[in-house]
């Protein structure tokens, strides 16, 4: 019987993925875990530091886990401030998950990122396969993580699947320390009637996606027949790209008095090394991936939900 464990479940993506998986498979099928409990939790929860390999194995054993969605991580901006922590959590955490998956024959979802690319990669329509020399600790952990996933698939037959998420934008949860966080924060300020000071330059174009599409991509990839999955590192997926200025201009259609100023900080240096747009042709061809929500529809939906 299917039994899912989500690590890092109370983060930006985990909050929404948990609801989607519980809706699809039933509340009791999905066990969530994180570093801290949440009062409003309605389903099964276990405290789990992903670095605690022994506890991970106890949980897998106790609940007869069959799949792990491994979301626990330290993201790009926090990672540049705490590089050793980011490396430890992102690498040792993933290896703990892959080892237990090998021993218990579990399926695994691993989220990689556009951060796996670097300044040497083509910046526009960055292809699935290209030079990859990430320039952040987070990006290095993602490209190494992708390679470990491939290794466990090739050598131990672990059914591990992965996508390189762009920046994810959703009204349901707050982001947790990344470079694309501005694209969520800006909506909260606009709807509250406040001005916004952006930590990226006005022309810092990055690939982004709305939360609904990201969750759908995750579930569609995990549901795809194994013979359709040729990539066991990680699939490029894409929806739209925009700069802070383009986003501010679209939001101003709803809030004409909304003002944005630009004060780039260390996160601009991270954004400078990431792609502007992504070529996701391989995911489209192999498991029929297609984004569903446009940039304009995303802005409209964010504003109406936050209002
Ligand atoms: P987040 O920062 O919002 O959440 C991460 C969660 O992991 C948090 O709840 C945190 O408490 C938990 N965590 C941190 N250290 C842990 C540890 N040692 N043990 C257990 N849990 C720990 O992140 P997110 O945005 O939800 O991202 C989820 C995954 O998706 C991450 O792997 C991230 O790299 C990837 N991703 C996210 C985005 C995005 O835009 N949100 C884009 C690309 C990739
Ligand atoms: C971040 O900005 O760190 C994440 C990502 C794109 O991986 N949102």
Tab-separated table of C-alpha atoms and ligand atoms in Angstrom:
chain	number	residue	atom	x	y	z
A	1	UNK	CA	0.000	0.000	0.000
A	2	UNK	CA	1.249	3.471	-0.895
A	3	UNK	CA	2.587	5.477	2.084
A	4	UNK	CA	4.290	8.797	1.429
A	5	UNK	CA	6.805	10.628	3.633
A	6	UNK	CA	7.428	14.323	2.927
A	7	UNK	CA	10.577	15.881	4.410
A	8	UNK	CA	10.744	19.653	4.923
A	9	UNK	CA	6.939	19.541	4.594
A	10	UNK	CA	6.239	22.893	6.264
A	11	UNK	CA	8.207	24.928	3.726
A	12	UNK	CA	6.846	26.928	0.792
A	13	UNK	CA	6.351	23.956	-1.542
A	14	UNK	CA	5.757	21.239	1.067
A	15	UNK	CA	2.731	23.040	2.515
A	16	UNK	CA	0.945	22.917	-0.833
A	17	UNK	CA	2.280	19.542	-2.002
A	18	UNK	CA	1.012	17.959	1.232
A	19	UNK	CA	-2.541	19.200	0.564
A	20	UNK	CA	-2.403	18.018	-3.051
A	21	UNK	CA	-1.103	14.541	-2.181
A	22	UNK	CA	-3.564	14.169	0.703
A	23	UNK	CA	-6.408	15.155	-1.597
A	24	UNK	CA	-5.267	12.622	-4.200
A	25	UNK	CA	-4.387	9.673	-1.961
A	26	UNK	CA	-6.135	10.365	1.365
A	27	UNK	CA	-4.916	12.157	4.479
A	28	UNK	CA	-3.624	8.996	6.168
A	29	UNK	CA	-1.462	8.099	3.164
A	30	UNK	CA	0.754	11.151	3.659
A	31	UNK	CA	3.044	11.485	6.679
A	32	UNK	CA	4.668	14.912	6.949
A	33	UNK	CA	7.896	15.774	8.753
A	34	UNK	CA	9.928	18.866	9.505
A	35	UNK	CA	12.280	20.340	12.096
A	36	UNK	CA	9.441	21.876	14.115
A	37	UNK	CA	5.782	20.938	14.700
A	38	UNK	CA	2.848	23.047	13.514
A	39	UNK	CA	-0.181	23.545	15.718
A	40	UNK	CA	-2.697	23.412	12.900
A	41	UNK	CA	-1.475	20.019	11.586
A	42	UNK	CA	-4.481	17.783	10.863
A	43	UNK	CA	-2.712	14.624	9.682
A	44	UNK	CA	0.216	12.433	10.695
A	45	UNK	CA	3.410	14.316	11.617
A	46	UNK	CA	6.859	13.320	12.863
A	47	UNK	CA	9.708	15.569	13.925
A	48	UNK	CA	12.613	14.753	11.626
A	49	UNK	CA	15.968	16.395	11.137
A	50	UNK	CA	17.010	14.909	7.820
A	51	UNK	CA	20.571	14.646	9.122
A	52	UNK	CA	19.324	12.093	11.694
A	53	UNK	CA	19.684	8.963	9.611
A	54	UNK	CA	18.651	6.652	12.465
A	55	UNK	CA	15.343	8.487	13.026
A	56	UNK	CA	14.657	8.530	9.276
A	57	UNK	CA	15.030	4.750	9.155
A	58	UNK	CA	12.829	4.270	12.224
A	59	UNK	CA	10.083	6.349	10.584
A	60	UNK	CA	10.348	4.492	7.268
A	61	UNK	CA	10.131	1.198	9.153
A	62	UNK	CA	7.370	2.187	11.558
A	63	UNK	CA	5.044	3.635	8.908
A	64	UNK	CA	5.892	1.227	6.043
A	65	UNK	CA	6.880	4.166	3.831
A	66	UNK	CA	6.939	3.467	0.077
A	67	UNK	CA	7.803	6.946	-1.336
A	68	UNK	CA	9.736	9.972	-0.111
A	69	UNK	CA	9.236	13.512	-1.417
A	70	UNK	CA	12.479	14.975	-0.129
A	71	UNK	CA	11.948	18.745	0.167
A	72	UNK	CA	14.131	19.544	3.210
A	73	UNK	CA	16.887	21.914	2.096
A	74	UNK	CA	18.661	25.216	2.671
A	75	UNK	CA	17.926	27.579	-0.243
A	76	UNK	CA	20.221	29.859	-2.242
A	77	UNK	CA	20.318	33.094	-0.230
A	78	UNK	CA	20.629	31.447	3.191
A	79	UNK	CA	23.072	29.006	1.600
A	80	UNK	CA	25.454	31.813	0.603
A	81	UNK	CA	25.373	33.083	4.180
A	82	UNK	CA	25.745	29.644	5.764
A	83	UNK	CA	27.602	27.576	3.134
A	84	UNK	CA	28.681	24.677	5.382
A	85	UNK	CA	25.141	24.282	6.724
A	86	UNK	CA	23.702	24.326	3.196
A	87	UNK	CA	26.160	21.702	2.017
A	88	UNK	CA	25.535	19.476	5.045
A	89	UNK	CA	21.732	19.626	4.950
A	90	UNK	CA	21.419	19.428	1.167
A	91	UNK	CA	24.033	16.711	0.595
A	92	UNK	CA	23.987	14.521	3.698
A	93	UNK	CA	20.203	14.836	3.840
A	94	UNK	CA	19.818	13.590	0.270
A	95	UNK	CA	22.325	10.753	0.793
A	96	UNK	CA	20.403	9.636	3.897
A	97	UNK	CA	17.231	9.559	1.781
A	98	UNK	CA	18.859	7.705	-1.136
A	99	UNK	CA	20.462	5.129	1.190
A	100	UNK	CA	17.187	4.338	2.930
A	101	UNK	CA	15.470	4.233	-0.476
A	102	UNK	CA	18.021	1.647	-1.648
A	103	UNK	CA	17.600	-0.499	1.471
A	104	UNK	CA	13.768	-0.328	1.608
A	105	UNK	CA	13.057	-0.164	-2.149
A	106	UNK	CA	11.432	3.290	-1.936
A	107	UNK	CA	10.571	5.700	-4.744
A	108	UNK	CA	12.026	9.212	-4.347
A	109	UNK	CA	11.218	12.727	-5.579
A	110	UNK	CA	14.142	15.172	-5.421
A	111	UNK	CA	13.609	18.843	-6.306
A	112	UNK	CA	16.546	20.360	-8.134
A	113	UNK	CA	16.609	23.981	-9.283
A	114	UNK	CA	17.548	26.383	-12.048
A	115	UNK	CA	20.394	27.149	-9.589
A	116	UNK	CA	22.121	24.000	-10.891
A	117	UNK	CA	23.125	26.116	-13.910
A	118	UNK	CA	25.816	28.784	-13.749
A	119	UNK	CA	27.151	31.770	-15.632
A	120	UNK	CA	28.849	29.522	-18.191
A	121	UNK	CA	25.507	27.985	-19.263
A	122	UNK	CA	23.549	29.627	-22.114
A	123	UNK	CA	21.301	32.152	-20.356
A	124	UNK	CA	18.403	32.084	-22.788
A	125	UNK	CA	16.426	28.898	-23.366
A	126	UNK	CA	18.982	27.018	-21.278
A	127	UNK	CA	18.887	23.458	-22.640
A	128	UNK	CA	18.358	20.226	-20.716
A	129	UNK	CA	21.957	19.184	-21.336
A	130	UNK	CA	24.605	21.880	-21.329
A	131	UNK	CA	27.646	23.081	-19.420
A	132	UNK	CA	26.747	23.253	-15.707
A	133	UNK	CA	29.106	25.110	-13.378
A	134	UNK	CA	26.938	26.557	-10.576
A	135	UNK	CA	28.435	29.439	-8.631
A	136	UNK	CA	26.508	29.133	-5.359
A	137	UNK	CA	26.793	26.493	-2.640
A	138	UNK	CA	23.088	25.787	-3.159
A	139	UNK	CA	23.633	25.270	-6.902
A	140	UNK	CA	26.646	23.042	-6.295
A	141	UNK	CA	24.556	20.949	-3.896
A	142	UNK	CA	21.794	20.655	-6.514
A	143	UNK	CA	24.058	19.521	-9.369
A	144	UNK	CA	25.834	17.082	-7.033
A	145	UNK	CA	22.418	15.912	-5.816
A	146	UNK	CA	21.245	15.300	-9.377
A	147	UNK	CA	24.355	13.205	-10.012
A	148	UNK	CA	23.782	11.186	-6.839
A	149	UNK	CA	20.194	10.519	-7.943
A	150	UNK	CA	21.467	9.262	-11.298
A	151	UNK	CA	24.064	7.119	-9.518
A	152	UNK	CA	21.508	5.455	-7.221
A	153	UNK	CA	19.227	4.789	-10.185
A	154	UNK	CA	21.995	3.267	-12.328
A	155	UNK	CA	23.714	1.255	-9.610
A	156	UNK	CA	20.920	0.288	-7.223
A	157	UNK	CA	17.759	0.685	-9.322
A	158	UNK	CA	16.283	3.369	-7.025
A	159	UNK	CA	13.281	4.915	-8.832
A	160	UNK	CA	14.277	8.528	-8.210
A	161	UNK	CA	12.725	11.353	-10.232
A	162	UNK	CA	13.483	15.047	-10.253
A	163	UNK	CA	12.657	18.427	-11.790
A	164	UNK	CA	14.644	21.647	-11.814
A	165	UNK	CA	12.050	24.044	-10.412
A	166	UNK	CA	12.262	27.709	-11.425
A	167	UNK	CA	11.277	30.317	-8.791
A	168	UNK	CA	7.908	29.229	-7.400
A	169	UNK	CA	5.145	31.770	-6.726
A	170	UNK	CA	2.153	30.917	-4.565
A	171	UNK	CA	-0.289	32.637	-2.237
A	172	UNK	CA	-0.630	29.646	0.090
A	173	UNK	CA	2.785	29.826	1.813
A	174	UNK	CA	5.816	32.042	2.263
A	175	UNK	CA	9.211	31.358	0.667
A	176	UNK	CA	12.143	30.322	2.835
A	177	UNK	CA	15.370	32.137	1.977
A	178	UNK	CA	15.854	32.074	-1.786
A	179	UNK	CA	16.793	34.568	-4.481
A	180	UNK	CA	13.377	34.420	-6.178
A	181	UNK	CA	11.523	35.198	-2.908
A	182	UNK	CA	10.957	38.791	-3.998
A	183	UNK	CA	8.348	37.579	-6.473
A	184	UNK	CA	6.138	36.413	-3.593
A	185	UNK	CA	7.000	39.156	-1.083
A	186	UNK	CA	6.060	41.892	-3.562
A	187	UNK	CA	2.432	40.681	-3.704
A	188	UNK	CA	2.053	40.736	0.083
A	189	UNK	CA	3.281	44.346	0.147
A	190	UNK	CA	1.081	45.457	-2.758
A	191	UNK	CA	-2.070	43.907	-1.301
A	192	UNK	CA	-1.339	45.416	2.136
A	193	UNK	CA	-1.079	48.851	0.516
A	194	UNK	CA	2.655	49.213	1.208
A	195	UNK	CA	5.563	50.124	-1.067
A	196	UNK	CA	8.175	47.479	-1.854
A	197	UNK	CA	11.969	47.671	-1.861
A	198	UNK	CA	13.273	44.981	-4.205
A	199	UNK	CA	16.602	43.278	-3.489
A	200	UNK	CA	17.197	42.536	-7.187
A	201	UNK	CA	17.799	44.984	-10.049
A	202	UNK	CA	14.753	46.019	-12.048
A	203	UNK	CA	15.955	44.087	-15.119
A	204	UNK	CA	16.970	40.831	-13.356
A	205	UNK	CA	14.947	38.421	-15.482
A	206	UNK	CA	14.519	34.926	-14.036
A	207	UNK	CA	12.418	31.843	-14.893
A	208	UNK	CA	9.372	31.485	-12.611
A	209	UNK	CA	6.286	29.281	-12.261
A	210	UNK	CA	3.087	29.412	-10.260
A	211	UNK	CA	2.705	26.959	-7.402
A	212	UNK	CA	-0.185	25.077	-9.028
A	213	UNK	CA	1.902	24.194	-12.069
A	214	UNK	CA	4.892	23.196	-9.915
A	215	UNK	CA	2.754	20.806	-7.853
A	216	UNK	CA	1.144	19.369	-10.981
A	217	UNK	CA	4.570	18.824	-12.606
A	218	UNK	CA	5.729	16.977	-9.480
A	219	UNK	CA	2.726	14.678	-9.374
A	220	UNK	CA	2.672	14.085	-13.143
A	221	UNK	CA	6.352	13.137	-13.146
A	222	UNK	CA	5.885	10.736	-10.231
A	223	UNK	CA	2.826	9.197	-11.972
A	224	UNK	CA	4.516	8.780	-15.373
A	225	UNK	CA	5.266	5.218	-16.513
A	226	UNK	CA	8.957	4.393	-15.909
A	227	UNK	CA	9.568	3.755	-19.625
A	228	UNK	CA	8.757	7.430	-20.343
A	229	UNK	CA	11.463	8.670	-17.965
A	230	UNK	CA	14.899	8.784	-19.596
A	231	UNK	CA	16.386	11.516	-17.385
A	232	UNK	CA	17.452	10.379	-13.913
A	233	UNK	CA	19.399	13.514	-13.085
A	234	UNK	CA	16.673	16.175	-13.323
A	235	UNK	CA	14.251	17.560	-15.926
A	236	UNK	CA	14.133	21.212	-16.975
A	237	UNK	CA	10.592	22.571	-16.568
A	238	UNK	CA	9.453	26.091	-17.447
A	239	UNK	CA	6.434	28.382	-17.453
A	240	UNK	CA	7.350	32.077	-17.916
A	241	UNK	CA	10.139	34.570	-17.187
A	242	UNK	CA	9.938	38.170	-15.995
A	243	UNK	CA	12.009	40.907	-14.396
A	244	UNK	CA	11.082	42.774	-11.186
A	245	UNK	CA	10.103	45.783	-13.314
A	246	UNK	CA	7.781	43.694	-15.515
A	247	UNK	CA	6.178	42.178	-12.416
A	248	UNK	CA	5.757	45.584	-10.746
A	249	UNK	CA	4.178	46.973	-13.933
A	250	UNK	CA	1.659	44.109	-14.084
A	251	UNK	CA	0.773	44.540	-10.384
A	252	UNK	CA	0.306	48.295	-10.953
A	253	UNK	CA	-2.599	47.457	-13.300
A	254	UNK	CA	-4.454	46.434	-10.099
A	255	UNK	CA	-2.803	48.917	-7.699
A	256	UNK	CA	-1.861	52.051	-9.702
A	257	UNK	CA	-0.311	53.733	-6.624
A	258	UNK	CA	1.961	50.794	-5.801
A	259	UNK	CA	5.611	51.893	-5.750
A	260	UNK	CA	8.696	49.716	-6.085
A	261	UNK	CA	12.265	50.839	-5.456
A	262	UNK	CA	15.354	48.793	-6.235
A	263	UNK	CA	18.218	48.201	-3.816
A	264	UNK	CA	20.158	45.172	-5.101
A	265	UNK	CA	22.034	43.220	-2.415
A	266	UNK	CA	24.139	40.021	-2.432
A	267	UNK	CA	21.235	38.114	-4.019
A	268	UNK	CA	21.723	40.038	-7.286
A	269	UNK	CA	25.088	38.304	-7.670
A	270	UNK	CA	23.308	34.959	-7.383
A	271	UNK	CA	20.648	35.962	-9.932
A	272	UNK	CA	23.385	37.098	-12.346
A	273	UNK	CA	24.538	33.475	-12.694
A	274	UNK	CA	21.108	31.908	-13.274
A	275	UNK	CA	19.287	31.394	-16.598
A	276	UNK	CA	16.805	33.944	-17.902
A	277	UNK	CA	14.655	31.296	-19.556
A	278	UNK	CA	14.570	27.514	-19.734
A	279	UNK	CA	14.069	25.032	-22.583
A	280	UNK	CA	11.849	22.245	-21.240
A	281	UNK	CA	11.370	20.362	-24.537
A	282	UNK	CA	12.571	17.034	-23.112
A	283	UNK	CA	10.022	17.020	-20.268
A	284	UNK	CA	7.296	18.055	-22.721
A	285	UNK	CA	8.167	15.203	-25.067
A	286	UNK	CA	8.754	12.414	-22.553
A	287	UNK	CA	6.004	12.841	-19.949
A	288	UNK	CA	3.816	15.460	-21.628
A	289	UNK	CA	4.718	18.303	-19.277
A	290	UNK	CA	3.004	21.591	-20.139
A	291	UNK	CA	2.576	24.728	-17.985
A	292	UNK	CA	-1.041	25.770	-17.511
A	293	UNK	CA	-0.933	29.314	-16.125
A	294	UNK	CA	0.374	32.434	-17.863
A	295	UNK	CA	2.248	35.323	-16.227
A	296	UNK	CA	-0.838	37.579	-16.364
A	297	UNK	CA	-3.130	34.880	-14.943
A	298	UNK	CA	-0.630	34.201	-12.139
A	299	UNK	CA	-0.599	37.894	-11.128
A	300	UNK	CA	-4.403	38.066	-11.170
A	301	UNK	CA	-4.712	34.896	-9.099
A	302	UNK	CA	-2.086	35.972	-6.530
A	303	UNK	CA	-3.846	39.290	-5.969
A	304	UNK	CA	-7.331	37.870	-5.727
A	305	UNK	CA	-6.289	35.113	-3.295
A	306	UNK	CA	-4.235	37.436	-1.075
A	307	UNK	CA	-7.038	40.007	-1.013
B	1	LIG	P1	11.605	26.140	2.183
B	1	LIG	O1	12.883	26.771	2.619
B	1	LIG	O2	10.376	26.945	2.157
B	1	LIG	O3	11.329	24.852	3.074
B	1	LIG	C1	12.341	23.951	3.406
B	1	LIG	C2	11.898	23.184	4.624
B	1	LIG	O4	12.967	22.316	4.995
B	1	LIG	C3	11.587	24.081	5.838
B	1	LIG	O5	10.300	23.806	6.333
B	1	LIG	C4	12.674	23.729	6.847
B	1	LIG	O6	12.227	23.732	8.193
B	1	LIG	C5	13.049	22.318	6.400
B	1	LIG	N1	14.395	21.941	6.799
B	1	LIG	C6	15.531	22.683	6.749
B	1	LIG	N2	16.555	21.988	7.258
B	1	LIG	C7	16.072	20.774	7.606
B	1	LIG	C8	16.636	19.616	8.193
B	1	LIG	N3	17.920	19.566	8.556
B	1	LIG	N4	15.839	18.541	8.394
B	1	LIG	C9	14.531	18.589	8.069
B	1	LIG	N5	13.926	19.656	7.535
B	1	LIG	C10	14.695	20.739	7.314
B	1	LIG	O7	11.885	25.477	0.765
B	1	LIG	P2	10.861	25.238	-0.432
B	1	LIG	O8	10.795	26.488	-1.219
B	1	LIG	O9	9.611	24.617	0.050
B	1	LIG	O10	11.702	24.212	-1.302
B	1	LIG	C11	11.517	22.813	-1.213
B	1	LIG	C12	12.525	22.164	-2.136
B	1	LIG	O11	12.335	22.644	-3.472
B	1	LIG	C13	13.984	22.479	-1.778
B	1	LIG	O12	14.786	21.354	-2.059
B	1	LIG	C14	14.353	23.585	-2.744
B	1	LIG	O13	15.720	23.602	-3.018
B	1	LIG	C15	13.538	23.201	-3.967
B	1	LIG	N6	13.268	24.343	-4.832
B	1	LIG	C16	12.428	25.344	-4.414
B	1	LIG	C17	12.183	26.426	-5.258
B	1	LIG	C18	11.269	27.542	-4.855
B	1	LIG	O14	11.175	28.548	-5.577
B	1	LIG	N7	10.555	27.441	-3.738
B	1	LIG	C19	12.802	26.482	-6.516
B	1	LIG	C20	13.695	25.485	-6.883
B	1	LIG	C21	13.893	24.384	-6.038
B	2	LIG	C1	15.947	30.093	-4.649
B	2	LIG	O1	15.777	31.255	-5.050
B	2	LIG	O2	16.899	29.710	-3.960
B	2	LIG	C2	14.926	29.062	-5.087
B	2	LIG	C3	15.383	28.382	-6.332
B	2	LIG	C4	15.099	28.986	-7.643
B	2	LIG	O3	15.980	27.338	-6.259
B	2	LIG	N1	13.673	29.703	-5.244
